[in-house]
Coordinates of C-alpha atoms in Angstrom, one line a residue:
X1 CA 80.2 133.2 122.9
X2 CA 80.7 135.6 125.7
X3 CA 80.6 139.5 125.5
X4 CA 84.3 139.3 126.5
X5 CA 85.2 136.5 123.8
X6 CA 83.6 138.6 121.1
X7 CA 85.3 141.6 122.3
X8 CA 88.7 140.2 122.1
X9 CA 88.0 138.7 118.8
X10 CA 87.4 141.3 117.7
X11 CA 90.5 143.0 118.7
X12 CA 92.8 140.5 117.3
X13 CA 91.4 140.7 114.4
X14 CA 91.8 144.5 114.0
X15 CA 95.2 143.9 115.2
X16 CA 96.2 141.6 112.4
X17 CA 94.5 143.8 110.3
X18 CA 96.8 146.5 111.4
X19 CA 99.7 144.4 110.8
X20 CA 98.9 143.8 107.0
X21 CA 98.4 147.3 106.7
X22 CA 101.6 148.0 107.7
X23 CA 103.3 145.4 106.6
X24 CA 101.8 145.4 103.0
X25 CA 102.3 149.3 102.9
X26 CA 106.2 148.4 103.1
X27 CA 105.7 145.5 100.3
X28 CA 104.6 148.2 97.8
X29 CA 107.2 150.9 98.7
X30 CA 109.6 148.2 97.4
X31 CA 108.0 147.5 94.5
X32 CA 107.4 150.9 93.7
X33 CA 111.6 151.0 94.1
X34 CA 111.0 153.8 96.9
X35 CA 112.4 151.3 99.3
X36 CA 115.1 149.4 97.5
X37 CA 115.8 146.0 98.7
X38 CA 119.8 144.5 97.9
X39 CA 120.0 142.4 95.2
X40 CA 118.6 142.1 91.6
X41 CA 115.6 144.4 90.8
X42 CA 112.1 142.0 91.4
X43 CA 110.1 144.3 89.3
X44 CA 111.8 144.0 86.1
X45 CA 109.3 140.6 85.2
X46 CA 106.7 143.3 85.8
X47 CA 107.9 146.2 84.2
X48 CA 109.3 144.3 81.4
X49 CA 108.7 140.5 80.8
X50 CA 105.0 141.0 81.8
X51 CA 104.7 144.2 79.9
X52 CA 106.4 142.9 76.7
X53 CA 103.5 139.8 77.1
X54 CA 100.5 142.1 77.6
X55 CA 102.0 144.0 74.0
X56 CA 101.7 140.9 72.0
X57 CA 98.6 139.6 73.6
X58 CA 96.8 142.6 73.0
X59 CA 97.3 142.1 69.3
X60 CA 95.4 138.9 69.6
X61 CA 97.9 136.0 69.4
X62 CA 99.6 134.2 72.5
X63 CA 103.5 135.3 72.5
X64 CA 104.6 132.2 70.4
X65 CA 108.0 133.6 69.6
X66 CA 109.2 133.7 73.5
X67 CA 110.3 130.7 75.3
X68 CA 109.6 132.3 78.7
X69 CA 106.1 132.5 77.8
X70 CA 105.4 129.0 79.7
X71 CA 101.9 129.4 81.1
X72 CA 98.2 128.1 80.3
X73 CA 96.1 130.1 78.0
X74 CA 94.0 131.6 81.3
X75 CA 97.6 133.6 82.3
X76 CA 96.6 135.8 79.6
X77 CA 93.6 137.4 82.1
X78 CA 96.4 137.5 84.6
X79 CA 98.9 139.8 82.3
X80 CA 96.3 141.9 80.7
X81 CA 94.3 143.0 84.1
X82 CA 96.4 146.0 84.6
X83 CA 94.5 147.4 81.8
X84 CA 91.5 147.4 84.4
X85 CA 93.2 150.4 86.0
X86 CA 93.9 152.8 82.5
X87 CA 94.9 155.6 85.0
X88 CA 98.4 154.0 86.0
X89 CA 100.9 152.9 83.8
X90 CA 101.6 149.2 83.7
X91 CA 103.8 148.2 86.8
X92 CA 101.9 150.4 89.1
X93 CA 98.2 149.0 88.0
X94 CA 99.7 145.2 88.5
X95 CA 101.3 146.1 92.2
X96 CA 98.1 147.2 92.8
X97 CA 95.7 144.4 91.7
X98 CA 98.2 142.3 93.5
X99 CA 97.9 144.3 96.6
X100 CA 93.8 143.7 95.5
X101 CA 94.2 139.9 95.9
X102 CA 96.2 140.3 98.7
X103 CA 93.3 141.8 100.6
X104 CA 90.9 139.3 99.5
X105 CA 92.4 136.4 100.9
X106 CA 92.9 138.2 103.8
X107 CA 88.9 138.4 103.7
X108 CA 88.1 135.1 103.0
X109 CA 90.0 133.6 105.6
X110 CA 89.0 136.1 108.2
X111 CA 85.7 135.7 106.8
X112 CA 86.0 131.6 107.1
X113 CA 87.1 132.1 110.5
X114 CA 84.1 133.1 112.0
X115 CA 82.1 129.9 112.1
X116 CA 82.4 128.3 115.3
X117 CA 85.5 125.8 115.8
X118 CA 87.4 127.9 113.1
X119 CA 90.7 129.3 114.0
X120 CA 92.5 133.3 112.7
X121 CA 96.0 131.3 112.6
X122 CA 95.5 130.9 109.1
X123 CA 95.1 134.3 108.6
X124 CA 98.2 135.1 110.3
X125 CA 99.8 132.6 108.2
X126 CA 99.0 134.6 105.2
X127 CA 99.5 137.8 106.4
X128 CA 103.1 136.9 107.6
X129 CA 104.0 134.5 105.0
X130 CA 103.6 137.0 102.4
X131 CA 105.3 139.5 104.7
X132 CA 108.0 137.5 105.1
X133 CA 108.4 136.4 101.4
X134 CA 109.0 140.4 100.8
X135 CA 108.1 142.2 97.1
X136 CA 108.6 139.0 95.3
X137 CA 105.1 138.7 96.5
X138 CA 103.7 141.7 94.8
X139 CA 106.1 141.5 91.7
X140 CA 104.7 137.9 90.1
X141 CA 101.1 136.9 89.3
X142 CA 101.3 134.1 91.5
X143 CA 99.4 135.8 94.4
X144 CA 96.2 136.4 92.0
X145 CA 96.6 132.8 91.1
X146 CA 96.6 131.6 95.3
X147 CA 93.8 133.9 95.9
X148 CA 91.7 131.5 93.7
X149 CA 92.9 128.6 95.2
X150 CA 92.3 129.3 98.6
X151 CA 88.8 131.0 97.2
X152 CA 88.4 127.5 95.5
X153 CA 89.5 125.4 98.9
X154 CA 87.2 127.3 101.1
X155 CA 84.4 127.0 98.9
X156 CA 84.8 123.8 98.4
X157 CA 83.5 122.6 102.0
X158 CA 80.2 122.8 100.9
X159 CA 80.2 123.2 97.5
X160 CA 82.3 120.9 95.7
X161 CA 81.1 122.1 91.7
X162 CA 82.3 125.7 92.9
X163 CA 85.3 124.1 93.9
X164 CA 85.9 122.3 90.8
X165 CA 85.1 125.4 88.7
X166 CA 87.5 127.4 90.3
X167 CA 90.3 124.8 90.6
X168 CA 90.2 124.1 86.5
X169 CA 90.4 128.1 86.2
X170 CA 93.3 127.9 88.4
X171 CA 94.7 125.3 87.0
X172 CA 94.3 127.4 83.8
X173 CA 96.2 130.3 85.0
X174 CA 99.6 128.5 86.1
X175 CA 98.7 124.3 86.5
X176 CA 99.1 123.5 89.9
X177 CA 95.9 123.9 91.5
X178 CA 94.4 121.2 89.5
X179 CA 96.0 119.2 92.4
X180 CA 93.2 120.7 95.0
X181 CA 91.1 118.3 93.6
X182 CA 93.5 115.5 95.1
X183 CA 90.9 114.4 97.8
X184 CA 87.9 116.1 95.7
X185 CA 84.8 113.9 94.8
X186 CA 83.2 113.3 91.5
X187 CA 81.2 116.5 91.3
X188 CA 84.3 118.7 91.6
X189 CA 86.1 116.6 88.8
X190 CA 83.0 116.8 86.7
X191 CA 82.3 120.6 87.6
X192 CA 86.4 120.8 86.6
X193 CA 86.5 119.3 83.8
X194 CA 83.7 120.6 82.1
X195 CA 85.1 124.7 82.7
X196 CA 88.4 123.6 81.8
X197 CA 86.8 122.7 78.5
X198 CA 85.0 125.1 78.0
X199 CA 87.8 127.6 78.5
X200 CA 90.0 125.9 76.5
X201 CA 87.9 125.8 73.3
X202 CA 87.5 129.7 73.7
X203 CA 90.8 130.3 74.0
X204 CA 91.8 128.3 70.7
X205 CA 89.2 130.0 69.3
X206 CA 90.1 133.7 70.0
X207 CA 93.9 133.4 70.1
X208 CA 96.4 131.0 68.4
X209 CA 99.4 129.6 70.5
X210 CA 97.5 128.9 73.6
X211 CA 99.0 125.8 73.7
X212 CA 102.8 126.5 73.2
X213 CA 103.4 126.7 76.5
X214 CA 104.0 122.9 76.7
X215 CA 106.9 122.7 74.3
X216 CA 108.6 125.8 76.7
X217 CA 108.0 123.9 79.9
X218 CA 108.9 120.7 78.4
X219 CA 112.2 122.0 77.5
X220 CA 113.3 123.4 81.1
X221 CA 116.3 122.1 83.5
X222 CA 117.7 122.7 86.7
X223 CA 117.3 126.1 88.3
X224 CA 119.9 127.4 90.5
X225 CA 117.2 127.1 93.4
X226 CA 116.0 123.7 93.3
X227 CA 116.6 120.8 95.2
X228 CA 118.5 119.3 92.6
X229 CA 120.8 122.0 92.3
X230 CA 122.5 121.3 95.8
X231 CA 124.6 118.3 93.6
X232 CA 125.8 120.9 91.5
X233 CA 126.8 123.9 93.8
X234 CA 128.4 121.3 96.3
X235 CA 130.1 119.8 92.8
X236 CA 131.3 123.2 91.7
X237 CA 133.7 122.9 95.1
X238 CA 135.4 119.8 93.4
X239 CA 136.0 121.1 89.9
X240 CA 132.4 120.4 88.0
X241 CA 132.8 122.2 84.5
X242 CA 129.4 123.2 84.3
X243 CA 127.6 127.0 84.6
X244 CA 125.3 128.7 85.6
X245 CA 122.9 130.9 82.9
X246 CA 119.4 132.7 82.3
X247 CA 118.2 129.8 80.2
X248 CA 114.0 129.7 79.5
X249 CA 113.3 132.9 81.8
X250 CA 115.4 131.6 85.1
X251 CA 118.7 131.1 86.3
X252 CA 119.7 127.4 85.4
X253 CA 123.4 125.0 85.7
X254 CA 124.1 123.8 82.4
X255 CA 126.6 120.8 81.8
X256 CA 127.9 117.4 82.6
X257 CA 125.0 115.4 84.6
X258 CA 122.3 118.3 84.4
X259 CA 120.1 116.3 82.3
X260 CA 120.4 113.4 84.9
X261 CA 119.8 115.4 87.6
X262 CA 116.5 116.9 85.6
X263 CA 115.5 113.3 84.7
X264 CA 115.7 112.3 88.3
X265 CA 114.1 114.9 89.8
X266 CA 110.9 114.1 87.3
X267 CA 111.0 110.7 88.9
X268 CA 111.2 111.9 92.8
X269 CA 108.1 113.9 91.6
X270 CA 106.2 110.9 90.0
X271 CA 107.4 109.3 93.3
X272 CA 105.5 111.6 95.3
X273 CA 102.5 111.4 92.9
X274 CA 102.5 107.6 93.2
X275 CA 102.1 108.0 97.2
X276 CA 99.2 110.4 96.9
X277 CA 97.5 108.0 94.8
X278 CA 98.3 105.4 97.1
X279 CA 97.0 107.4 99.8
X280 CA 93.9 108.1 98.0
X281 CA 93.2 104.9 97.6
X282 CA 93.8 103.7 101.0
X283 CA 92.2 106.8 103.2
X284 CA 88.7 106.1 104.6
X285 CA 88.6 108.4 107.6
X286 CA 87.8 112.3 106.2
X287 CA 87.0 115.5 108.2
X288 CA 86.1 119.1 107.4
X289 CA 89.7 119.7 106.6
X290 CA 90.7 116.7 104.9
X291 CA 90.4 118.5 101.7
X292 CA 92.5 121.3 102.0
X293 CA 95.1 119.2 103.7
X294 CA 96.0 116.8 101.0
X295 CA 96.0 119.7 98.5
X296 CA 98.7 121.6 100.4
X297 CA 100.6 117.8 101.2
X298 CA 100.1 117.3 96.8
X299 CA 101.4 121.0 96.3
X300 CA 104.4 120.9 99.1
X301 CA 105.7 117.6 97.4
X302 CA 105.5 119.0 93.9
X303 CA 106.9 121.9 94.9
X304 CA 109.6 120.3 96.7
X305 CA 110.4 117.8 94.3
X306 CA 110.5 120.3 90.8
X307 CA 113.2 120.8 89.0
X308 CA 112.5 124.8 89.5
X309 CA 111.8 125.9 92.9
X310 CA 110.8 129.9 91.6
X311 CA 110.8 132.3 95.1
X312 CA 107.1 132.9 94.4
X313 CA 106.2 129.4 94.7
X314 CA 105.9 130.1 98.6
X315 CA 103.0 131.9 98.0
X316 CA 100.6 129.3 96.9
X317 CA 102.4 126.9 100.1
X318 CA 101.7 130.0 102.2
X319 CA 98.0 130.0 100.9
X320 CA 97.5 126.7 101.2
X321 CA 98.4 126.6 104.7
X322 CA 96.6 129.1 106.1
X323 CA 93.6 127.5 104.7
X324 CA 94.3 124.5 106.4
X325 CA 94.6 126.2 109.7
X326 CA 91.8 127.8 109.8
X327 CA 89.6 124.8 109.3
X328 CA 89.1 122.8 112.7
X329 CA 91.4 119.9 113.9
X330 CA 93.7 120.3 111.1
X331 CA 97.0 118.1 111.5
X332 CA 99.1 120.5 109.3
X333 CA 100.0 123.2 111.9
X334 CA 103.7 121.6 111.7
X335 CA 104.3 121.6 108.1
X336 CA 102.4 125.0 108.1
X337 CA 105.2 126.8 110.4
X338 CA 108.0 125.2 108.5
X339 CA 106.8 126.6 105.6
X340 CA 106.4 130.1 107.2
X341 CA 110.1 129.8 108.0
X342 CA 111.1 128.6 104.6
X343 CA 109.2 131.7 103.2
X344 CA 111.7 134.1 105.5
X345 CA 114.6 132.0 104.3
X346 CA 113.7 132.6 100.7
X347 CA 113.7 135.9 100.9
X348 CA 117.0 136.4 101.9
X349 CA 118.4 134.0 99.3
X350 CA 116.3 136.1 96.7
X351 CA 116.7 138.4 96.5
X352 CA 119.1 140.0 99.1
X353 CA 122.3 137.4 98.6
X354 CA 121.6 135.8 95.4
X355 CA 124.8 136.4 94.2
X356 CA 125.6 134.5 96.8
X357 CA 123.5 131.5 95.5
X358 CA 124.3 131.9 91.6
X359 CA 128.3 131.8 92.8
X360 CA 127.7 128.7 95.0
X361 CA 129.8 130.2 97.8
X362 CA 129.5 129.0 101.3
X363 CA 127.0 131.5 102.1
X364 CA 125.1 130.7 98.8
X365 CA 124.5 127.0 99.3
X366 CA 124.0 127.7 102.9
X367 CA 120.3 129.3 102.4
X368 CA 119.9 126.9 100.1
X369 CA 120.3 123.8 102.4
X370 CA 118.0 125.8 104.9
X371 CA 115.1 126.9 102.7
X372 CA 115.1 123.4 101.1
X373 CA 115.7 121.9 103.9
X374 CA 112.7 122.9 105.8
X375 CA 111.1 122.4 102.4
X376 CA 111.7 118.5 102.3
X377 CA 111.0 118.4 106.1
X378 CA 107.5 120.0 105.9
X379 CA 106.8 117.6 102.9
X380 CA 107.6 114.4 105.1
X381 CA 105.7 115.9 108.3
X382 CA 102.4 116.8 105.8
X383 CA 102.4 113.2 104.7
X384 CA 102.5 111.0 108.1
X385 CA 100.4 113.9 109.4
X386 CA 98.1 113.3 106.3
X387 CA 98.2 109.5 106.4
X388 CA 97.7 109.3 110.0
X389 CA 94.7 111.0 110.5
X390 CA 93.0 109.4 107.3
X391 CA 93.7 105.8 106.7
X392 CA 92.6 103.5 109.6
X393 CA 95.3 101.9 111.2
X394 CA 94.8 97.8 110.0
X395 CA 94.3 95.6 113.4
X396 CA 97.1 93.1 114.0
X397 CA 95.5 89.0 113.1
X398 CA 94.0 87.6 116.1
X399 CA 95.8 84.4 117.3
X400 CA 95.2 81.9 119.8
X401 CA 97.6 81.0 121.8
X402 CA 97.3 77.7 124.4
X403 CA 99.2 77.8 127.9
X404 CA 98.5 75.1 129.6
X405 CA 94.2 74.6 130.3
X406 CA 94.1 79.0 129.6
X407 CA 93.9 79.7 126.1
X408 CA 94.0 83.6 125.6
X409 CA 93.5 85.9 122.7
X410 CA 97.1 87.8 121.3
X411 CA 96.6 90.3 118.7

């Protein structure tokens, strides 16, 4: 590398560190209500939800009592860490271990990037993305959650066990990282499933109710956001009797057809499961980033196809992404963008004009058909992208065909 290469390496790098500062300096002003952004108050799961959690957990039981309470046992390290920082109150002390995890992806991808052939682009992904998604960032435990998957994905290059360890303790904070281990191989799943067990055991041991969180899950429908919830704000135009209510901690339509809508949208998602296993099964051809590109293809179509598409689900997409782009030849940079853009659209859905989505008005359901939009669009892309560049294209049957004394080979 060149004197002049290094140089301006270097600059773009302090330039985009710059622009987090900046940019994250704004994110906590919000939270910290000093900036107020329109719309409904982002904090409150914080200041109240959270903090009503970290109450009862500090007794010594899970909070079996509260249906919004729909997490894995490990959630509990999640809520409690703002006891870490005893000097600030509760909301304060979680804003800034968020802020914390913030900067450590940040790191790790900058950190990643330095290896030859490696690329910043993820790192201005993240940076951006999170940006962009505004203090719905800060204001759910999500981001502490991403920073151990992209931890998990960039460790997992070389070290598959570490991978599988820290995938299982994601997967024990809020389930979907266990799907990084889509492309994994056996030592990962066996380094997985061993931590998972572990953790689990200790949990049942320490505190009862660390597995209610399956009945509360079980029993959730269609949020207001979700793909699935188009049918009913377009159907609310044309006299649909059904409402909209906080129902199992989000904003859900209850009535005619809901159930259906739920039940189908659990089948689009086994859908998308059955063609990752079908892709498993058929993909030969792997390359450095292989990994980390089916696990953000596995998380875009689970998150695309739920029944609950939450604002702060952008945030592990976002993650996952910028892992993938910084890893060398990485066919996602398509799917990466549209997620980017889907992360600014979400923002102004939710908060700013979520009025405008809970009444279904033109505005409303426009954001909607945007954000989800790019959503489905992205999911479709990451999957020929993902098939494409891992499962050998099969050679058409060789055939002889006769023309006169010349016979010639026709594939």
């Amino acid at each position: 590398m060149s004197a002049g290469s290094g140089t301006g390496r270097a600059r773009s790098a302090r330039s985009l560190i710059a622009v987090f500062a900046l940019t994250r300096c704004l994110l906590l002003l919000c939270v910290l209500r000093v900036l107020v952004v329109p719309g409904p108050d982002v904090t409150s799961d914080v200041s109240v939800i959270y903090q009503g959690w970290y109450e009862v957990l500090k007794t010594g039981t899970y909070p079996l009592d509260d249906v919004t309470w729909q997490y894995p046992p490990a959630a509990a390290l999640a809520i409690l860490s703002p006891s870490a920082v005893p000097f600030l109150d509760y909301a304060s002390g979680f804003f800034v271990l968020a802020l914390l995890a913030d900067a450590l992806v940040l790191g790790l991808l900058l950190y990643a990037a330095r290896r030859p052939g490696r690329s910043r682009a993820g790192a201005r992904i993240w940076v951006w993305g999170v940006a962009l998604l505004g203090p719905t960032s800060y204001a759910r435990y999500d981001l502490m959650v991403t920073a151990v998957a992209v931890a998990a994905l960039l460790a997992g290059v070389r070290h598959p066990r570490t991978l599988g360890a820290l995938a299982a303790f994601g997967a024990l904070l809020k389930v979907w990282p266990v799907l990084l281990l889509a492309r994994a191989p056996r030592r990962a799943w066996a380094a997985a499933a061993v931590t998972a067990g572990v953790f689990l055991l200790v949990c049942h041991a320490v505190a009862p109710g660390a597995f209610a969180f399956l009945t509360f899950q079980r029993d959730r429908g269609t949020e207001v956001e979700s793909l699935g919830a188009l049918v009913f704000h377009v159907a609310r135009h044309f006299g649909w009797e059904g409402r909209v209510q906080l129902n199992y901690g989000s904003v859900e339509f209850l009535g005619p057809y809901v159930p259906l809508v739920s039940t189908l949208a659990m089948g689009l998602t086994a859908l998308a499961f059955g063609w990752l296993l079908l892709w498993r099964l058929r993909a030969r051809r792997t390359g450095p980033g292989t990994l980390a590109d089916a696990a953000f293809t596995a998380v875009l179509l689970f998150t695309t196809t739920s029944r609950v598409i939450s604002p702060q689900y952008l945030i592990w997409l976002v993650g996952l992404a910028a892992v993938c782009l910084v890893l060398p030849r990485s066919p996602m940079a398509r799917p990466a963008y549209l997620v980017l853009a889907a992360a600014g659209v979400t923002l102004l859905e939710f908060p700013i004009w979520f009025s405008h989505v809970v009444a279904s008005d033109w505005l409303g359901v426009l954001l909607l058909f945007v954000r989800n939009g790019l959503l489905a669009v992205a999911s479709v892309s990451a999957c020929r992208r993902l098939w494409r560049s891992t499962v050998p294209v099969r050679p058409l049957p060789v055939q002889r065909v006769r023309t006169g004394v010349f016979s010639v080979l026709v594939r």
